[in-house]
Amino acid sequence: MKKNRRFYLTLAVIATLFLFGCSSGDSSNENETPPERTFEDVEKDFSALEVKEGISDFSIPVPGGLAWNFRVIAPDISDGTKKPLFVNLHGAAGGDPNAHKSTSCYVEPGLEGIEAFVISPNGGTNQWQEPINQSQVVGLVTLALKYWDIDPTKVVVLGYSNGGNGSWFYAETRPELFSAGIPMASSYSTIGPDGQPRKIDIPLYVIHGENDELFPLAETQAWVDQSVEAGSTIEFVVAPGLTHNQACDYVPYLKDAIEWLNTSVW
């Protein structure tokens, strides 16, 4: 009953985010626009996706005349066992329509040998924490948990740069969906409006380049240390010599993060 209640609560949140992120428009002229899509329409399309082992790219129309564009990397599911799910959030891409397809740099080699699903959504020009992207990320995870063979205790959000910031955000705000977060090259304040550090309820493995010129190491490390003092469980790893634009060089550190998941979280 608890799982069902969580699932329907999540659906309600997604529906609210859809309404928040889309304008209603003028419905007085019935011939002007087609009927608005609903979350039920989105769910029906998702449930019909033909997900095969390997890489597949999909697009699902959603309310507001928008679309979820995302890549799925699927494992062999013939053994019938439930697999982990990794949600990969790309860095700021200026609205690149193919940003979600950029998985060959660190995601694919970093997760090589792991029998897991990967969902890589396209965030468009919006930040990952904005309502329009919350509806996409939460919606995709919720539907994947419902329709694919995924272990709900092994759902991880990861990302680089802007995607790393998004990883912090979802780790903090959606602990009922995610079991861990892996932010890379990120900048996310853990200090609340009251000036006090915030505790994050799920464990994180935070990786940061020593010479990151966009997000200074000292600032990110301070936020990590303060959140740890508040009770968070965070492994902080410094990548020696790496600057902000060396995402592909994070592969060995991502592999270490997977080992951390297997030995310390799962």
GROMACS .gro file of N, CA, C and O in nm, residues 88-204:
model
  468
   88ASN      N    1   2.088   1.027  -1.629
   88ASN     CA    2   2.200   1.114  -1.664
   88ASN      C    3   2.150   1.251  -1.709
   88ASN      O    4   2.074   1.262  -1.805
   89LEU      N    5   2.193   1.356  -1.639
   89LEU     CA    6   2.154   1.493  -1.672
   89LEU      C    7   2.272   1.564  -1.738
   89LEU      O    8   2.378   1.580  -1.677
   90HIS      N    9   2.253   1.605  -1.863
   90HIS     CA   10   2.362   1.668  -1.937
   90HIS      C   11   2.392   1.808  -1.884
   90HIS      O   12   2.310   1.870  -1.815
   91GLY      N   13   2.509   1.861  -1.921
   91GLY     CA   14   2.545   1.997  -1.885
   91GLY      C   15   2.470   2.097  -1.970
   91GLY      O   16   2.398   2.060  -2.063
   92ALA      N   17   2.485   2.223  -1.937
   92ALA     CA   18   2.418   2.328  -2.015
   92ALA      C   19   2.458   2.316  -2.161
   92ALA      O   20   2.577   2.312  -2.194
   93ALA      N   21   2.359   2.309  -2.249
   93ALA     CA   22   2.387   2.282  -2.391
   93ALA      C   23   2.323   2.385  -2.483
   93ALA      O   24   2.320   2.366  -2.604
   94GLY      N   25   2.269   2.494  -2.425
   94GLY     CA   26   2.212   2.599  -2.508
   94GLY      C   27   2.095   2.556  -2.594
   94GLY      O   28   2.070   2.613  -2.700
   95GLY      N   29   2.024   2.454  -2.549
   95GLY     CA   30   1.908   2.408  -2.625
   95GLY      C   31   1.943   2.313  -2.738
   95GLY      O   32   1.860   2.289  -2.827
   96ASP      N   33   2.063   2.256  -2.738
   96ASP     CA   34   2.102   2.160  -2.841
   96ASP      C   35   2.002   2.045  -2.844
   96ASP      O   36   1.984   1.975  -2.744
   97PRO      N   37   1.935   2.020  -2.959
   97PRO     CA   38   1.835   1.914  -2.965
   97PRO      C   39   1.894   1.774  -2.950
   97PRO      O   40   1.820   1.678  -2.929
   98ASN      N   41   2.026   1.764  -2.959
   98ASN     CA   42   2.091   1.633  -2.947
   98ASN      C   43   2.170   1.619  -2.817
   98ASN      O   44   2.248   1.524  -2.802
   99ALA      N   45   2.152   1.710  -2.723
   99ALA     CA   46   2.231   1.708  -2.600
   99ALA      C   47   2.214   1.577  -2.524
   99ALA      O   48   2.309   1.527  -2.462
  100HIS      N   49   2.095   1.519  -2.528
  100HIS     CA   50   2.070   1.395  -2.454
  100HIS      C   51   2.140   1.274  -2.515
  100HIS      O   52   2.148   1.168  -2.454
  101LYS      N   53   2.193   1.291  -2.636
  101LYS     CA   54   2.262   1.182  -2.704
  101LYS      C   55   2.411   1.181  -2.675
  101LYS      O   56   2.483   1.092  -2.722
  102SER      N   57   2.458   1.277  -2.599
  102SER     CA   58   2.601   1.287  -2.568
  102SER      C   59   2.636   1.196  -2.451
  102SER      O   60   2.670   1.242  -2.342
  103THR      N   61   2.629   1.068  -2.474
  103THR     CA   62   2.654   0.970  -2.367
  103THR      C   63   2.786   0.897  -2.384
  103THR      O   64   2.825   0.820  -2.296
  104SER      N   65   2.856   0.921  -2.496
  104SER     CA   66   2.978   0.844  -2.522
  104SER      C   67   3.098   0.897  -2.446
  104SER      O   68   3.200   0.828  -2.433
  105CYS      N   69   3.091   1.021  -2.394
  105CYS     CA   70   3.206   1.084  -2.329
  105CYS      C   71   3.240   1.016  -2.196
  105CYS      O   72   3.350   0.965  -2.178
  106TYR      N   73   3.145   1.018  -2.101
  106TYR     CA   74   3.174   0.958  -1.970
  106TYR      C   75   3.069   0.858  -1.924
  106TYR      O   76   3.100   0.768  -1.847
  107VAL      N   77   2.944   0.870  -1.974
  107VAL     CA   78   2.839   0.781  -1.925
  107VAL      C   79   2.862   0.638  -1.970
  107VAL      O   80   2.864   0.545  -1.888
  108GLU      N   81   2.875   0.617  -2.100
  108GLU     CA   82   2.890   0.481  -2.150
  108GLU      C   83   3.018   0.414  -2.099
  108GLU      O   84   3.011   0.302  -2.046
  109PRO      N   85   3.135   0.479  -2.110
  109PRO     CA   86   3.254   0.411  -2.056
  109PRO      C   87   3.253   0.402  -1.904
  109PRO      O   88   3.303   0.305  -1.847
  110GLY      N   89   3.194   0.501  -1.837
  110GLY     CA   90   3.191   0.499  -1.691
  110GLY      C   91   3.103   0.389  -1.635
  110GLY      O   92   3.130   0.335  -1.527
  111LEU      N   93   2.996   0.355  -1.710
  111LEU     CA   94   2.903   0.251  -1.665
  111LEU      C   95   2.926   0.119  -1.738
  111LEU      O   96   2.844   0.027  -1.728
  112GLU      N   97   3.037   0.110  -1.811
  112GLU     CA   98   3.067  -0.012  -1.885
  112GLU      C   99   3.074  -0.133  -1.792
  112GLU      O  100   3.135  -0.129  -1.686
  113GLY      N  101   3.006  -0.238  -1.832
  113GLY     CA  102   3.007  -0.360  -1.751
  113GLY      C  103   2.899  -0.364  -1.646
  113GLY      O  104   2.881  -0.467  -1.579
  114ILE      N  105   2.825  -0.253  -1.630
  114ILE     CA  106   2.715  -0.250  -1.533
  114ILE      C  107   2.585  -0.284  -1.605
  114ILE      O  108   2.549  -0.222  -1.705
  115GLU      N  109   2.516  -0.386  -1.557
  115GLU     CA  110   2.388  -0.424  -1.615
  115GLU      C  111   2.282  -0.331  -1.559
  115GLU      O  112   2.223  -0.356  -1.453
  116ALA      N  113   2.258  -0.219  -1.629
  116ALA     CA  114   2.167  -0.117  -1.578
  116ALA      C  115   2.100  -0.045  -1.692
  116ALA      O  116   2.151  -0.038  -1.805
  117PHE      N  117   1.982   0.011  -1.664
  117PHE     CA  118   1.917   0.103  -1.755
  117PHE      C  119   1.977   0.242  -1.734
  117PHE      O  120   2.013   0.279  -1.622
  118VAL      N  121   1.985   0.319  -1.843
  118VAL     CA  122   2.023   0.460  -1.835
  118VAL      C  123   1.919   0.541  -1.910
  118VAL      O  124   1.885   0.508  -2.024
  119ILE      N  125   1.867   0.644  -1.847
  119ILE     CA  126   1.780   0.741  -1.914
  119ILE      C  127   1.855   0.873  -1.919
  119ILE      O  128   1.901   0.923  -1.815
  120SER      N  129   1.867   0.929  -2.039
  120SER     CA  130   1.936   1.057  -2.056
  120SER      C  131   1.839   1.154  -2.123
  120SER      O  132   1.822   1.152  -2.245
  121PRO      N  133   1.773   1.241  -2.046
  121PRO     CA  134   1.675   1.334  -2.104
  121PRO      C  135   1.740   1.460  -2.158
  121PRO      O  136   1.854   1.493  -2.125
  122ASN      N  137   1.666   1.532  -2.242
  122ASN     CA  138   1.711   1.660  -2.294
  122ASN      C  139   1.642   1.772  -2.216
  122ASN      O  140   1.519   1.780  -2.216
  123GLY      N  141   1.720   1.857  -2.152
  123GLY     CA  142   1.663   1.963  -2.069
  123GLY      C  143   1.635   2.093  -2.143
  123GLY      O  144   1.588   2.188  -2.081
  124GLY      N  145   1.665   2.097  -2.274
  124GLY     CA  146   1.640   2.219  -2.350
  124GLY      C  147   1.724   2.335  -2.298
  124GLY      O  148   1.839   2.319  -2.258
  125THR      N  149   1.664   2.451  -2.295
  125THR     CA  150   1.734   2.571  -2.246
  125THR      C  151   1.706   2.598  -2.099
  125THR      O  152   1.751   2.699  -2.044
  126ASN      N  153   1.632   2.510  -2.034
  126ASN     CA  154   1.593   2.531  -1.895
  126ASN      C  155   1.688   2.462  -1.798
  126ASN      O  156   1.749   2.360  -1.832
  127GLN      N  157   1.698   2.517  -1.677
  127GLN     CA  158   1.774   2.451  -1.572
  127GLN      C  159   1.700   2.324  -1.529
  127GLN      O  160   1.578   2.314  -1.540
  128TRP      N  161   1.775   2.229  -1.477
  128TRP     CA  162   1.712   2.101  -1.440
  128TRP      C  163   1.613   2.113  -1.326
  128TRP      O  164   1.522   2.031  -1.313
  129GLN      N  165   1.627   2.216  -1.243
  129GLN     CA  166   1.536   2.229  -1.130
  129GLN      C  167   1.407   2.304  -1.165
  129GLN      O  168   1.316   2.313  -1.082
  130GLU      N  169   1.397   2.358  -1.287
  130GLU     CA  170   1.276   2.431  -1.325
  130GLU      C  171   1.159   2.333  -1.342
  130GLU      O  172   1.180   2.216  -1.378
  131PRO      N  173   1.035   2.379  -1.316
  131PRO     CA  174   0.918   2.290  -1.320
  131PRO      C  175   0.906   2.209  -1.448
  131PRO      O  176   0.870   2.091  -1.445
  132ILE      N  177   0.937   2.269  -1.562
  132ILE     CA  178   0.922   2.198  -1.689
  132ILE      C  179   1.014   2.075  -1.694
  132ILE      O  180   0.977   1.971  -1.750
  133ASN      N  181   1.133   2.085  -1.633
  133ASN     CA  182   1.223   1.971  -1.631
  133ASN      C  183   1.198   1.879  -1.513
  133ASN      O  184   1.226   1.759  -1.520
  134GLN      N  185   1.143   1.932  -1.405
  134GLN     CA  186   1.102   1.844  -1.296
  134GLN      C  187   0.995   1.746  -1.345
  134GLN      O  188   0.998   1.627  -1.311
  135SER      N  189   0.900   1.796  -1.424
  135SER     CA  190   0.794   1.706  -1.474
  135SER      C  191   0.853   1.598  -1.562
  135SER      O  192   0.809   1.483  -1.560
  136GLN      N  193   0.958   1.634  -1.640
  136GLN     CA  194   1.019   1.535  -1.728
  136GLN      C  195   1.099   1.431  -1.649
  136GLN      O  196   1.079   1.310  -1.669
  137VAL      N  197   1.187   1.476  -1.561
  137VAL     CA  198   1.272   1.383  -1.487
  137VAL      C  199   1.189   1.293  -1.397
  137VAL      O  200   1.202   1.170  -1.398
  138VAL      N  201   1.100   1.353  -1.318
  138VAL     CA  202   1.017   1.274  -1.226
  138VAL      C  203   0.924   1.183  -1.306
  138VAL      O  204   0.902   1.066  -1.270
  139GLY      N  205   0.869   1.234  -1.417
  139GLY     CA  206   0.779   1.154  -1.499
  139GLY      C  207   0.848   1.034  -1.559
  139GLY      O  208   0.796   0.922  -1.556
  140LEU      N  209   0.967   1.054  -1.615
  140LEU     CA  210   1.039   0.943  -1.678
  140LEU      C  211   1.077   0.837  -1.575
  140LEU      O  212   1.064   0.716  -1.601
  141VAL      N  213   1.124   0.879  -1.459
  141VAL     CA  214   1.162   0.782  -1.356
  141VAL      C  215   1.039   0.705  -1.308
  141VAL      O  216   1.042   0.582  -1.293
  142THR      N  217   0.930   0.777  -1.283
  142THR     CA  218   0.808   0.712  -1.234
  142THR      C  219   0.757   0.607  -1.333
  142THR      O  220   0.721   0.496  -1.294
  143LEU      N  221   0.756   0.642  -1.461
  143LEU     CA  222   0.707   0.549  -1.562
  143LEU      C  223   0.804   0.433  -1.584
  143LEU      O  224   0.761   0.319  -1.605
  144ALA      N  225   0.934   0.462  -1.579
  144ALA     CA  226   1.031   0.354  -1.594
  144ALA      C  227   1.017   0.252  -1.481
  144ALA      O  228   1.023   0.130  -1.503
  145LEU      N  229   0.996   0.301  -1.359
  145LEU     CA  230   0.976   0.210  -1.246
  145LEU      C  231   0.851   0.125  -1.263
  145LEU      O  232   0.846   0.010  -1.219
  146LYS      N  233   0.751   0.182  -1.326
  146LYS     CA  234   0.625   0.109  -1.342
  146LYS      C  235   0.632   0.005  -1.454
  146LYS      O  236   0.579  -0.106  -1.440
  147TYR      N  237   0.700   0.038  -1.565
  147TYR     CA  238   0.691  -0.047  -1.683
  147TYR      C  239   0.817  -0.128  -1.716
  147TYR      O  240   0.810  -0.220  -1.797
  148TRP      N  241   0.931  -0.096  -1.656
  148TRP     CA  242   1.053  -0.170  -1.685
  148TRP      C  243   1.097  -0.249  -1.563
  148TRP      O  244   1.054  -0.222  -1.451
  149ASP      N  245   1.184  -0.347  -1.585
  149ASP     CA  246   1.235  -0.431  -1.476
  149ASP      C  247   1.347  -0.359  -1.403
  149ASP      O  248   1.466  -0.384  -1.424
  150ILE      N  249   1.308  -0.266  -1.315
  150ILE     CA  250   1.403  -0.183  -1.242
  150ILE      C  251   1.388  -0.208  -1.093
  150ILE      O  252   1.277  -0.217  -1.040
  151ASP      N  253   1.502  -0.218  -1.025
  151ASP     CA  254   1.503  -0.229  -0.880
  151ASP      C  255   1.482  -0.089  -0.822
  151ASP      O  256   1.568  -0.002  -0.837
  152PRO      N  257   1.369  -0.064  -0.755
  152PRO     CA  258   1.341   0.071  -0.705
  152PRO      C  259   1.437   0.118  -0.596
  152PRO      O  260   1.439   0.238  -0.564
  153THR      N  261   1.518   0.029  -0.541
  153THR     CA  262   1.615   0.068  -0.440
  153THR      C  263   1.750   0.104  -0.502
  153THR      O  264   1.844   0.140  -0.431
  154LYS      N  265   1.759   0.096  -0.636
  154LYS     CA  266   1.885   0.123  -0.705
  154LYS      C  267   1.863   0.222  -0.820
  154LYS      O  268   1.889   0.193  -0.937
  155VAL      N  269   1.813   0.339  -0.786
  155VAL     CA  270   1.789   0.445  -0.885
  155VAL      C  271   1.881   0.562  -0.850
  155VAL      O  272   1.873   0.616  -0.740
  156VAL      N  273   1.967   0.599  -0.944
  156VAL     CA  274   2.072   0.697  -0.918
  156VAL      C  275   2.062   0.813  -1.016
  156VAL      O  276   2.042   0.792  -1.136
  157VAL      N  277   2.077   0.935  -0.968
  157VAL     CA  278   2.083   1.051  -1.055
  157VAL      C  279   2.228   1.098  -1.061
  157VAL      O  280   2.297   1.109  -0.960
  158LEU      N  281   2.276   1.121  -1.183
  158LEU     CA  282   2.412   1.168  -1.201
  158LEU      C  283   2.415   1.275  -1.310
  158LEU      O  284   2.321   1.287  -1.390
  159GLY      N  285   2.520   1.354  -1.313
  159GLY     CA  286   2.531   1.456  -1.416
  159GLY      C  287   2.656   1.537  -1.402
  159GLY      O  288   2.726   1.531  -1.299
  160TYR      N  289   2.686   1.614  -1.505
  160TYR     CA  290   2.809   1.693  -1.512
  160TYR      C  291   2.776   1.840  -1.527
  160TYR      O  292   2.688   1.877  -1.606
  161SER      N  293   2.845   1.927  -1.454
  161SER     CA  294   2.827   2.071  -1.463
  161SER      C  295   2.683   2.108  -1.426
  161SER      O  296   2.639   2.081  -1.315
  162ASN      N  297   2.608   2.168  -1.519
  162ASN     CA  298   2.468   2.197  -1.490
  162ASN      C  299   2.393   2.069  -1.453
  162ASN      O  300   2.304   2.070  -1.368
  163GLY      N  301   2.430   1.958  -1.517
  163GLY     CA  302   2.369   1.829  -1.481
  163GLY      C  303   2.410   1.783  -1.343
  163GLY      O  304   2.334   1.715  -1.274
  164GLY      N  305   2.532   1.821  -1.300
  164GLY     CA  306   2.573   1.791  -1.164
  164GLY      C  307   2.492   1.870  -1.063
  164GLY      O  308   2.452   1.818  -0.958
  165ASN      N  309   2.464   1.997  -1.096
  165ASN     CA  310   2.377   2.078  -1.009
  165ASN      C  311   2.239   2.015  -0.999
  165ASN      O  312   2.178   2.012  -0.892
  166GLY      N  313   2.190   1.967  -1.114
  166GLY     CA  314   2.060   1.900  -1.114
  166GLY      C  315   2.063   1.773  -1.030
  166GLY      O  316   1.964   1.738  -0.964
  167SER      N  317   2.177   1.703  -1.031
  167SER     CA  318   2.189   1.581  -0.950
  167SER      C  319   2.176   1.612  -0.801
  167SER      O  320   2.110   1.540  -0.726
  168TRP      N  321   2.241   1.720  -0.759
  168TRP     CA  322   2.224   1.765  -0.620
  168TRP      C  323   2.077   1.793  -0.590
  168TRP      O  324   2.024   1.750  -0.487
  169PHE      N  325   2.013   1.868  -0.680
  169PHE     CA  326   1.874   1.909  -0.658
  169PHE      C  327   1.781   1.789  -0.641
  169PHE      O  328   1.701   1.785  -0.546
  170TYR      N  329   1.789   1.692  -0.732
  170TYR     CA  330   1.698   1.577  -0.723
  170TYR      C  331   1.734   1.485  -0.608
  170TYR      O  332   1.645   1.422  -0.548
  171ALA      N  333   1.863   1.477  -0.575
  171ALA     CA  334   1.901   1.399  -0.458
  171ALA      C  335   1.839   1.459  -0.331
  171ALA      O  336   1.793   1.387  -0.242
  172GLU      N  337   1.837   1.592  -0.326
  172GLU     CA  338   1.783   1.658  -0.207
  172GLU      C  339   1.630   1.657  -0.204
  172GLU      O  340   1.570   1.637  -0.098
  173THR      N  341   1.566   1.677  -0.318
  173THR     CA  342   1.421   1.698  -0.319
  173THR      C  343   1.338   1.574  -0.352
  173THR      O  344   1.219   1.574  -0.327
  174ARG      N  345   1.400   1.470  -0.407
  174ARG     CA  346   1.323   1.350  -0.445
  174ARG      C  347   1.384   1.223  -0.386
  174ARG      O  348   1.412   1.126  -0.457
  175PRO      N  349   1.405   1.218  -0.254
  175PRO     CA  350   1.466   1.098  -0.195
  175PRO      C  351   1.378   0.975  -0.203
  175PRO      O  352   1.427   0.863  -0.184
  176GLU      N  353   1.248   0.993  -0.231
  176GLU     CA  354   1.160   0.877  -0.246
  176GLU      C  355   1.180   0.808  -0.381
  176GLU      O  356   1.138   0.693  -0.399
  177LEU      N  357   1.244   0.877  -0.476
  177LEU     CA  358   1.270   0.819  -0.609
  177LEU      C  359   1.414   0.772  -0.623
  177LEU      O  360   1.440   0.668  -0.685
  178PHE      N  361   1.509   0.849  -0.569
  178PHE     CA  362   1.650   0.820  -0.591
  178PHE      C  363   1.714   0.765  -0.464
  178PHE      O  364   1.685   0.808  -0.354
  179SER      N  365   1.806   0.669  -0.484
  179SER     CA  366   1.877   0.610  -0.371
  179SER      C  367   2.015   0.670  -0.352
  179SER      O  368   2.076   0.653  -0.247
  180ALA      N  369   2.066   0.740  -0.455
  180ALA     CA  370   2.198   0.802  -0.446
  180ALA      C  371   2.214   0.904  -0.558
  180ALA      O  372   2.141   0.902  -0.658
  181GLY      N  373   2.313   0.993  -0.541
  181GLY     CA  374   2.342   1.092  -0.644
  181GLY      C  375   2.492   1.099  -0.669
  181GLY      O  376   2.572   1.080  -0.577
  182ILE      N  377   2.528   1.128  -0.796
  182ILE     CA  378   2.670   1.141  -0.832
  182ILE      C  379   2.688   1.272  -0.909
  182ILE      O  380   2.687   1.274  -1.033
  183PRO      N  381   2.699   1.385  -0.839
  183PRO     CA  382   2.724   1.512  -0.907
  183PRO      C  383   2.872   1.525  -0.945
  183PRO      O  384   2.961   1.494  -0.865
  184MET      N  385   2.897   1.574  -1.066
  184MET     CA  386   3.034   1.594  -1.115
  184MET      C  387   3.050   1.738  -1.161
  184MET      O  388   2.962   1.792  -1.228
  185ALA      N  389   3.163   1.800  -1.125
  185ALA     CA  390   3.194   1.937  -1.166
  185ALA      C  391   3.077   2.030  -1.139
  185ALA      O  392   3.031   2.103  -1.225
  186SER      N  393   3.028   2.029  -1.016
  186SER     CA  394   2.903   2.096  -0.982
  186SER      C  395   2.923   2.214  -0.888
  186SER      O  396   3.029   2.231  -0.827
  187SER      N  397   2.818   2.295  -0.875
  187SER     CA  398   2.817   2.407  -0.782
  187SER      C  399   2.676   2.419  -0.726
  187SER      O  400   2.585   2.465  -0.794
  188TYR      N  401   2.657   2.375  -0.601
  188TYR     CA  402   2.522   2.369  -0.543
  188TYR      C  403   2.531   2.407  -0.396
  188TYR      O  404   2.589   2.333  -0.315
  189SER      N  405   2.474   2.519  -0.360
  189SER     CA  406   2.480   2.563  -0.222
  189SER      C  407   2.393   2.475  -0.133
  189SER      O  408   2.276   2.449  -0.164
  190THR      N  409   2.450   2.430  -0.024
  190THR     CA  410   2.375   2.350   0.073
  190THR      C  411   2.336   2.434   0.195
  190THR      O  412   2.297   2.380   0.298
  191ILE      N  413   2.345   2.566   0.181
  191ILE     CA  414   2.310   2.656   0.290
  191ILE      C  415   2.169   2.708   0.269
  191ILE      O  416   2.135   2.760   0.162
  192GLY      N  417   2.084   2.694   0.370
  192GLY     CA  418   1.945   2.736   0.360
  192GLY      C  419   1.928   2.886   0.380
  192GLY      O  420   2.022   2.958   0.414
  193PRO      N  421   1.804   2.935   0.361
  193PRO     CA  422   1.775   3.079   0.379
  193PRO      C  423   1.807   3.129   0.520
  193PRO      O  424   1.831   3.248   0.540
  194ASP      N  425   1.807   3.036   0.616
  194ASP     CA  426   1.837   3.075   0.754
  194ASP      C  427   1.988   3.079   0.783
  194ASP      O  428   2.030   3.103   0.896
  195GLY      N  429   2.068   3.052   0.677
  195GLY     CA  430   2.212   3.054   0.693
  195GLY      C  431   2.271   2.925   0.747
  195GLY      O  432   2.392   2.915   0.768
  196GLN      N  433   2.185   2.825   0.769
  196GLN     CA  434   2.230   2.697   0.823
  196GLN      C  435   2.244   2.593   0.712
  196GLN      O  436   2.169   2.594   0.615
  197PRO      N  437   2.342   2.502   0.723
  197PRO     CA  438   2.358   2.397   0.622
  197PRO      C  439   2.242   2.298   0.624
  197PRO      O  440   2.182   2.275   0.730
  198ARG      N  441   2.210   2.244   0.508
  198ARG     CA  442   2.099   2.150   0.496
  198ARG      C  443   2.151   2.006   0.487
  198ARG      O  444   2.251   1.979   0.422
  199LYS      N  445   2.078   1.916   0.549
  199LYS     CA  446   2.107   1.774   0.539
  199LYS      C  447   2.036   1.716   0.417
  199LYS      O  448   1.920   1.747   0.390
  200ILE      N  449   2.106   1.632   0.342
  200ILE     CA  450   2.047   1.561   0.228
  200ILE      C  451   2.030   1.416   0.270
  200ILE      O  452   2.123   1.353   0.322
  201ASP      N  453   1.913   1.361   0.248
  201ASP     CA  454   1.876   1.232   0.307
  201ASP      C  455   1.933   1.110   0.236
  201ASP      O  456   1.932   1.002   0.293
  202ILE      N  457   1.977   1.125   0.110
  202ILE     CA  458   2.036   1.010   0.042
  202ILE      C  459   2.186   1.035   0.023
  202ILE      O  460   2.230   1.149   0.019
  203PRO      N  461   2.266   0.929   0.013
  203PRO     CA  462   2.411   0.947   0.000
  203PRO      C  463   2.451   1.002  -0.137
  203PRO      O  464   2.386   0.975  -0.238
  204LEU      N  465   2.560   1.079  -0.136
  204LEU     CA  466   2.613   1.134  -0.260
  204LEU      C  467   2.762   1.104  -0.273
  204LEU      O  468   2.834   1.092  -0.172
   0.00000   0.00000   0.00000
